[in-house]
């Protein structure tokens, strides 16, 4: 009781916050709370200080004191995971990012897809009889669009798809046209895709191919929610002529495709720690490599085999603040986390526009 009173009094004096009681849903802008007030509400210690820093930076709004405390418990667990992992001196590091107040269950539910079985994807990829260069980065060729943000929707597969098609289109036409994820979320269901609940780039390319095109981002903007299909054939930004699927697990084929063709859509398994990736080469002994364990689709835009730990250069869709300006590196040569299990890329028509 005394504690509740003290908390209530502390809360009342917050400049931008007001609590009627512990469960009231009055929104509280963390921004306006000083570290001292935060300590009064949550206690002392480095975790409280880090949580304050986090909540301020990410402009968190929590509905009540109860939620504030719950988020702090979750944040503390995530901080422990981050600090423990960093102490192991692995080839990669983790850091607190925008996901640090979400539990792993919440993250999986809102940001990943539940497993999509990609073993129905047959291959038609042909390997060149050339030796791939020791490194390649398609960003140097100016055919990779800026990093985007899927927000809380399991639509990674649409970003992987637009990323690959934007690159293919830019490579073929010399023009960077930014394409619509929302059209894929809303309209590609006939090809075994499920909007915010997941899908596969190979199936999305097939949809675009038979639909006759994909609208521009400007004409069909992203909402991050499942919606009604409003595809407009007068706003098409790119078309797909054919789709190349990499043989399941054939990482050497993937290397050839990225080295000699263009960026390739890939899927892999995100584990708990990966969502806090900050830098270095991600590696894991525990992630799966099978067609039914992948839960996130992204875009391989290059690789580097000259590095001490050879790595893929991968574009993510969790905003620019994730990892290395929105990108991450993943260890090469072990089909790490299933990176070559479910890979494909589009071929665009020569004569678009
Ligand atoms: C995945 O699909 C393949 C081929 O359709 C099937 O044999 C396999 O049982 C499926 N796996 C799961 C986990 O659904
Ligand atoms: C590539 O994969 C897609 C989706 O699984 C499938 O529909 C298509 O038939 C495959 N293409 C080839 C040439 O096997």
Coordinates of C-alpha atoms in Angstrom, one line a residue, residues 70-329:
X70 CA 6.1 -5.7 -17.6
X71 CA 8.1 -4.1 -20.4
X72 CA 10.9 -3.5 -18.0
X73 CA 11.0 -7.2 -17.1
X74 CA 11.1 -8.2 -20.8
X75 CA 13.8 -5.6 -21.5
X76 CA 15.9 -6.9 -18.6
X77 CA 15.8 -10.5 -20.0
X78 CA 16.7 -9.3 -23.4
X79 CA 19.6 -7.2 -22.0
X80 CA 20.9 -10.3 -20.2
X81 CA 20.8 -12.3 -23.5
X82 CA 22.6 -9.5 -25.3
X83 CA 25.3 -9.1 -22.6
X84 CA 25.8 -12.8 -22.2
X85 CA 26.2 -13.3 -25.9
X86 CA 28.7 -10.5 -26.2
X87 CA 30.8 -11.9 -23.4
X88 CA 31.3 -15.1 -25.5
X89 CA 33.5 -13.3 -28.0
X90 CA 31.7 -14.6 -31.0
X91 CA 32.4 -13.2 -34.5
X92 CA 29.3 -11.0 -34.1
X93 CA 27.9 -8.7 -31.5
X94 CA 24.4 -7.9 -30.3
X95 CA 23.0 -4.6 -29.1
X96 CA 19.8 -3.1 -27.7
X97 CA 17.6 -2.1 -30.6
X98 CA 13.9 -1.3 -31.3
X99 CA 12.9 -4.9 -30.4
X100 CA 14.4 -4.8 -26.9
X101 CA 11.0 -4.5 -25.0
X102 CA 9.4 -7.3 -27.0
X103 CA 9.4 -10.9 -25.8
X104 CA 10.6 -13.5 -28.3
X105 CA 7.0 -14.9 -28.5
X106 CA 5.7 -11.4 -29.4
X107 CA 8.5 -10.9 -31.9
X108 CA 7.8 -14.2 -33.6
X109 CA 4.1 -13.5 -33.8
X110 CA 4.4 -10.0 -35.3
X111 CA 7.7 -10.0 -37.2
X112 CA 8.4 -13.5 -38.5
X113 CA 6.3 -15.9 -40.4
X114 CA 5.4 -19.3 -39.0
X115 CA 7.2 -21.9 -41.1
X116 CA 6.5 -21.9 -44.8
X117 CA 7.4 -25.2 -46.4
X118 CA 9.5 -24.3 -49.3
X119 CA 10.4 -27.8 -50.4
X120 CA 7.9 -27.7 -53.3
X121 CA 10.2 -25.3 -55.0
X122 CA 11.9 -27.1 -57.8
X123 CA 15.1 -25.9 -59.4
X124 CA 16.0 -24.6 -62.8
X125 CA 19.2 -22.9 -62.0
X126 CA 22.2 -23.3 -64.2
X127 CA 25.7 -22.9 -62.9
X128 CA 28.2 -21.0 -65.0
X129 CA 31.6 -22.8 -65.7
X130 CA 33.4 -19.8 -64.3
X131 CA 35.1 -19.2 -61.0
X132 CA 33.2 -16.6 -59.0
X133 CA 35.2 -13.6 -57.8
X134 CA 36.3 -13.6 -54.2
X135 CA 33.9 -10.8 -53.4
X136 CA 31.0 -9.0 -54.8
X137 CA 28.7 -6.2 -53.5
X138 CA 25.8 -5.2 -55.8
X139 CA 25.4 -2.0 -53.8
X140 CA 28.6 -0.8 -55.7
X141 CA 26.6 -1.2 -59.0
X142 CA 23.9 1.1 -57.6
X143 CA 21.1 -1.4 -58.3
X144 CA 20.1 -2.0 -54.6
X145 CA 17.2 0.2 -53.3
X146 CA 17.3 1.8 -49.8
X147 CA 16.5 -0.3 -46.8
X148 CA 12.8 -0.4 -45.8
X149 CA 10.9 -1.4 -42.7
X150 CA 8.2 -4.1 -42.6
X151 CA 7.0 -3.0 -39.1
X152 CA 4.8 -5.4 -37.1
X153 CA 3.7 -7.6 -40.0
X154 CA 5.2 -10.9 -41.2
X155 CA 5.6 -9.5 -44.7
X156 CA 9.4 -10.0 -44.9
X157 CA 8.8 -12.1 -48.0
X158 CA 7.2 -9.1 -49.9
X159 CA 10.3 -7.0 -49.1
X160 CA 12.7 -9.7 -50.2
X161 CA 10.6 -9.9 -53.4
X162 CA 10.5 -6.2 -54.1
X163 CA 14.2 -5.9 -53.3
X164 CA 15.2 -8.6 -55.8
X165 CA 12.9 -7.3 -58.5
X166 CA 14.0 -3.6 -58.0
X167 CA 17.6 -4.8 -58.5
X168 CA 16.7 -6.9 -61.5
X169 CA 14.7 -4.1 -63.1
X170 CA 17.4 -1.5 -62.4
X171 CA 20.0 -3.8 -63.8
X172 CA 18.0 -4.3 -67.0
X173 CA 16.7 -0.8 -67.6
X174 CA 19.1 1.5 -65.8
X175 CA 16.2 2.9 -63.7
X176 CA 15.6 2.4 -60.0
X177 CA 11.9 2.0 -59.5
X178 CA 10.8 1.3 -56.0
X179 CA 8.0 -1.3 -55.9
X180 CA 4.9 -2.1 -53.8
X181 CA 5.0 -4.6 -51.0
X182 CA 1.4 -3.9 -50.2
X183 CA 0.2 -5.3 -53.5
X184 CA 1.9 -8.6 -52.6
X185 CA 0.4 -8.6 -49.1
X186 CA -3.1 -7.9 -50.4
X187 CA -3.2 -9.7 -53.8
X188 CA -0.7 -12.6 -53.9
X189 CA -2.8 -15.1 -51.8
X190 CA -3.6 -17.3 -54.8
X191 CA 0.0 -18.3 -54.9
X192 CA 0.2 -19.9 -51.4
X193 CA 1.0 -16.6 -49.7
X194 CA -0.6 -15.3 -46.6
X195 CA -0.1 -11.5 -46.3
X196 CA 1.1 -10.5 -42.8
X197 CA 1.3 -14.2 -41.9
X198 CA 4.0 -15.1 -44.4
X199 CA 4.7 -16.2 -47.9
X200 CA 7.7 -17.0 -50.1
X201 CA 9.5 -14.9 -52.6
X202 CA 9.5 -17.7 -55.2
X203 CA 5.7 -17.8 -55.0
X204 CA 5.5 -14.0 -55.1
X205 CA 7.6 -13.9 -58.3
X206 CA 5.2 -16.4 -59.8
X207 CA 2.3 -14.2 -58.8
X208 CA 3.9 -11.1 -60.4
X209 CA 4.7 -13.0 -63.5
X210 CA 1.2 -14.3 -64.1
X211 CA -0.5 -11.1 -62.8
X212 CA 1.4 -9.1 -65.5
X213 CA 3.3 -6.8 -63.1
X214 CA 3.9 -5.2 -59.8
X215 CA 2.8 -1.6 -59.0
X216 CA 5.1 1.1 -57.8
X217 CA 5.5 1.8 -54.1
X218 CA 4.1 5.4 -54.6
X219 CA 0.9 4.2 -56.3
X220 CA 0.3 1.3 -53.8
X221 CA 1.9 2.3 -50.5
X222 CA 2.7 0.1 -47.6
X223 CA 0.3 0.0 -44.6
X224 CA 1.7 -3.0 -42.7
X225 CA -1.8 -4.6 -42.5
X226 CA -3.7 -7.1 -44.5
X227 CA -6.0 -5.3 -46.9
X228 CA -8.2 -5.5 -49.9
X229 CA -6.4 -5.9 -53.3
X230 CA -6.4 -2.6 -55.2
X231 CA -3.8 -3.5 -57.9
X232 CA -3.9 -1.0 -60.8
X233 CA -2.5 -2.1 -64.1
X234 CA -1.8 1.5 -65.1
X235 CA 0.7 1.8 -62.2
X236 CA 3.0 -1.1 -62.9
X237 CA 6.6 -0.5 -62.1
X238 CA 8.2 -3.8 -63.1
X239 CA 7.4 -7.2 -64.6
X240 CA 8.7 -10.7 -64.2
X241 CA 9.4 -12.8 -67.3
X242 CA 10.8 -15.9 -65.5
X243 CA 11.8 -17.2 -62.1
X244 CA 15.0 -19.0 -61.2
X245 CA 15.0 -21.3 -58.1
X246 CA 18.3 -22.4 -56.5
X247 CA 18.6 -26.1 -55.8
X248 CA 17.6 -26.7 -52.1
X249 CA 20.7 -26.2 -50.0
X250 CA 23.1 -25.7 -52.9
X251 CA 25.1 -22.7 -51.5
X252 CA 27.7 -22.9 -54.4
X253 CA 24.8 -22.3 -56.8
X254 CA 23.7 -19.4 -54.7
X255 CA 27.3 -18.0 -54.9
X256 CA 27.2 -18.3 -58.7
X257 CA 23.8 -16.6 -58.9
X258 CA 24.9 -13.6 -56.7
X259 CA 28.3 -13.4 -58.4
X260 CA 27.2 -13.5 -62.0
X261 CA 23.5 -12.5 -62.0
X262 CA 22.2 -10.2 -59.4
X263 CA 20.9 -10.0 -55.8
X264 CA 18.9 -13.2 -54.8
X265 CA 15.9 -13.6 -52.4
X266 CA 16.8 -16.0 -49.6
X267 CA 15.1 -17.3 -46.5
X268 CA 16.6 -18.5 -43.2
X269 CA 15.8 -19.3 -39.6
X270 CA 15.9 -16.3 -37.2
X271 CA 16.7 -17.4 -33.7
X272 CA 16.1 -15.4 -30.4
X273 CA 19.5 -13.7 -30.4
X274 CA 19.5 -12.7 -34.1
X275 CA 16.9 -9.9 -33.7
X276 CA 19.6 -8.0 -31.7
X277 CA 22.4 -8.4 -34.2
X278 CA 24.5 -5.3 -34.4
X279 CA 27.8 -6.1 -36.3
X280 CA 30.2 -8.8 -37.4
X281 CA 29.5 -12.2 -39.0
X282 CA 26.4 -14.0 -37.6
X283 CA 26.9 -17.7 -37.1
X284 CA 25.0 -20.4 -35.1
X285 CA 25.3 -24.1 -34.2
X286 CA 21.6 -24.4 -33.4
X287 CA 19.6 -22.8 -36.2
X288 CA 18.0 -25.2 -38.7
X289 CA 18.7 -25.6 -42.4
X290 CA 15.5 -27.3 -43.5
X291 CA 12.8 -26.1 -45.8
X292 CA 10.3 -26.1 -42.9
X293 CA 12.5 -24.2 -40.4
X294 CA 13.0 -20.9 -42.4
X295 CA 11.0 -18.1 -40.9
X296 CA 12.3 -14.9 -42.5
X297 CA 13.0 -13.8 -46.0
X298 CA 15.7 -11.3 -47.0
X299 CA 18.0 -10.3 -49.9
X300 CA 21.5 -11.5 -50.5
X301 CA 23.3 -8.6 -52.3
X302 CA 26.8 -9.8 -52.1
X303 CA 29.5 -11.8 -50.3
X304 CA 33.1 -11.6 -49.2
X305 CA 35.4 -14.6 -49.2
X306 CA 38.5 -12.7 -48.4
X307 CA 37.5 -12.0 -44.8
X308 CA 38.8 -14.2 -41.9
X309 CA 35.2 -15.6 -41.6
X310 CA 33.8 -15.5 -45.2
X311 CA 30.3 -13.9 -45.2
X312 CA 27.2 -13.1 -47.1
X313 CA 26.1 -9.4 -47.3
X314 CA 22.3 -9.4 -46.6
X315 CA 19.7 -6.7 -46.8
X316 CA 17.1 -6.9 -44.1
X317 CA 13.7 -5.1 -43.8
X318 CA 13.8 -4.0 -40.2
X319 CA 14.7 -0.4 -40.9
X320 CA 18.1 1.3 -41.2
X321 CA 18.8 1.2 -37.5
X322 CA 19.0 -2.6 -37.5
X323 CA 22.5 -4.1 -37.7
X324 CA 24.9 -2.5 -40.2
X325 CA 22.7 0.3 -41.6
X326 CA 19.9 -2.2 -42.1
X327 CA 22.2 -5.0 -43.4
X328 CA 23.9 -8.0 -41.7
X329 CA 26.6 -10.5 -42.5

